[in-house]
Amino acid sequence: MSAPTFIFSFVLLLQLLFASLTSAADGSWQLLQKSIGISAMHMQLLRNDRVIMFDRTDFGPSNLSLPGGKCRNDPTDTALQVDCTAHSVEYNVFANKFRALTVQTDTWCSSGSIMPDGNLVQTGGFNDGERRIRVFSPCRTCDWNEIPNGLTTRRWYASNHLLPDGRQIIIGGRGQFSYEFVPKNLVANKINLPFLSETNDKGIENNLYPFVFLNVDGNLFIFANNRAILFDYINNQVVRTYPTIPGGDPRSYPSTGSAVLLPLKNLKAAAIQAEVLVCGGAPKGAYLNSLKGVFMKALDTCARITITDPNPQWVMETMPMARVMGDMILLPDGNVLLINGAGSGSAGWEQGREPVLTPVLYRPDNGIGSRFETQNPTTIPRMYHSTAALVRDGRVLVSGSNPHAFYNFTGVLFPTELSLEAFSPAYMDAKFDNLRPTIIAPKSMSGIRYRKKYTIQVVIPGGKVDENSVSVTMFAPAFNTHSFSMNQRLLVLGNDNVTALGNSTYNVDATTPRSGNLAPSGFYLLFVVNQGIPSQGIWVRLCFIVTGESFVQFFDLEASNLYSLLESHWFDDLDE
């Protein structure tokens, strides 16, 4: 056994021993695939219950061949000009199978979001991929389509978000202190954003992959480094500048923390409250020290702020353990899962140490001091370039981890990881089956509109149901990479009424959000939660009714027509 392997095995043993001695750890792990052939640096759930995963083309050959002897010929690739292996896969969640996909240009450290039609529109990357737009449509035989020079400028380490008008905004990237839109604006499409240059630490950056959330007023909350603004992207104006996080330590790449917009509630209120939670990261100096082989302890704090408050202030909390390069995943019951990452060092090649194997559950409705709960650990380190995503049955898929410039499986502390796992939160335990709702109507893929009351029919076998314990939630699937889940959103619709029909069957009435500021049009997972136990989700399509050309018809264009879609300016005529 090599020295690096021995050291890690000893650390792993200590962590597992510690987990066994702590009380009330919940959740379970399942190894789904020992290898999917690639290391999943990026991950996105689609409306057909497939998960798209991809790494980068300049890793060299992966462990999965392209079908039919197919090869990618790219004279500009920095690692392999003729490559007959895959760098992307489509994973079928319920069949537990995967197939190889073909990306044509380098997707290294790129970004993306699901559009209102359910297509994944993915942007940027490195080298020949830096200005590419890539599109993946959900179908059994679909593959990647690419648009050369679809972006106005190179986007590497940028963040994307779907907007209420159906466009996608792309913010930042290495050396890019600007934003642009897909489809392109009528006006100049590269618009300067000085906030990004102001938050750039010279020689380190600490402002890449900024945390971007759509606020309830339609403006964007943008966090980079250790501070944030509320930004009116329509008029290119900073509406509000938020305080710096206490302590001033960076939370953005490469001092990589994570962040979520906490579940939106009380959606019928005149003034809806929105909160952001930022957790983990690396302290000042950690990145440069890690380059010298000195690995500073990661941050063990979270900062929470009500971004809609007239006088917003960060409230600090302490996690059970320090974490850098962790992921934060919203769960259908309204809680947040912190997962993956390291206990020391920073993001970057070979720059993290002490893998954090233990997930932590954060309960935002509990009081300070009782919000964190440690969960059962995995045995597989998920370090730099790890990913996580919620799927329809309530599990969280976990994959990736490659802290190396190429695929490297031997003689290193943390080998390139090709496996795929699932973490099942405690709510999936069989002991809760009598509380678990089963949705029997409407059918999956039903269309719903804004500000409308709908009836969800469920079966709950466990006897009398307390109306106050039943809630409907809607989840927007996220594009996950580099510890940030772009476009992630959970809306708590609650219930307007619960009616018992007999034979353990109930009608649950709930009202949809009133505008695209709360929930941009598109595909959502809808859950019914009873006493904290969620049903399996169903897909619903939230859409506008507009004059002229139908919103739904327009977005049902085939991927082959996407280029004309991206060149159009029809969004300017949208009227909610």
PDB file of C-alpha atoms in Angstrom, residues 13-23 25 376-377:
ATOM      1  CA  LEU A  13     -11.268   4.831   9.518  1.00  0.00           C
ATOM      2  CA  LEU A  14     -11.252   7.662  12.053  1.00  0.00           C
ATOM      3  CA  GLN A  15     -14.193   9.396  10.373  1.00  0.00           C
ATOM      4  CA  LEU A  16     -16.253   6.208  10.217  1.00  0.00           C
ATOM      5  CA  LEU A  17     -15.449   5.471  13.878  1.00  0.00           C
ATOM      6  CA  PHE A  18     -16.511   8.988  14.852  1.00  0.00           C
ATOM      7  CA  ALA A  19     -19.758   8.587  12.913  1.00  0.00           C
ATOM      8  CA  SER A  20     -20.503   5.302  14.684  1.00  0.00           C
ATOM      9  CA  LEU A  21     -20.061   6.943  18.086  1.00  0.00           C
ATOM     10  CA  THR A  22     -22.358   9.890  17.368  1.00  0.00           C
ATOM     11  CA  SER A  23     -26.049   9.444  18.044  1.00  0.00           C
ATOM     12  CA  ALA A  25     -27.272   9.765  12.421  1.00  0.00           C
ATOM     13  CA  ASN A 376     -24.521   8.765   7.967  1.00  0.00           C
ATOM     14  CA  PRO A 377     -21.218   8.986   6.045  1.00  0.00           C
TER      15      PRO A 377
END
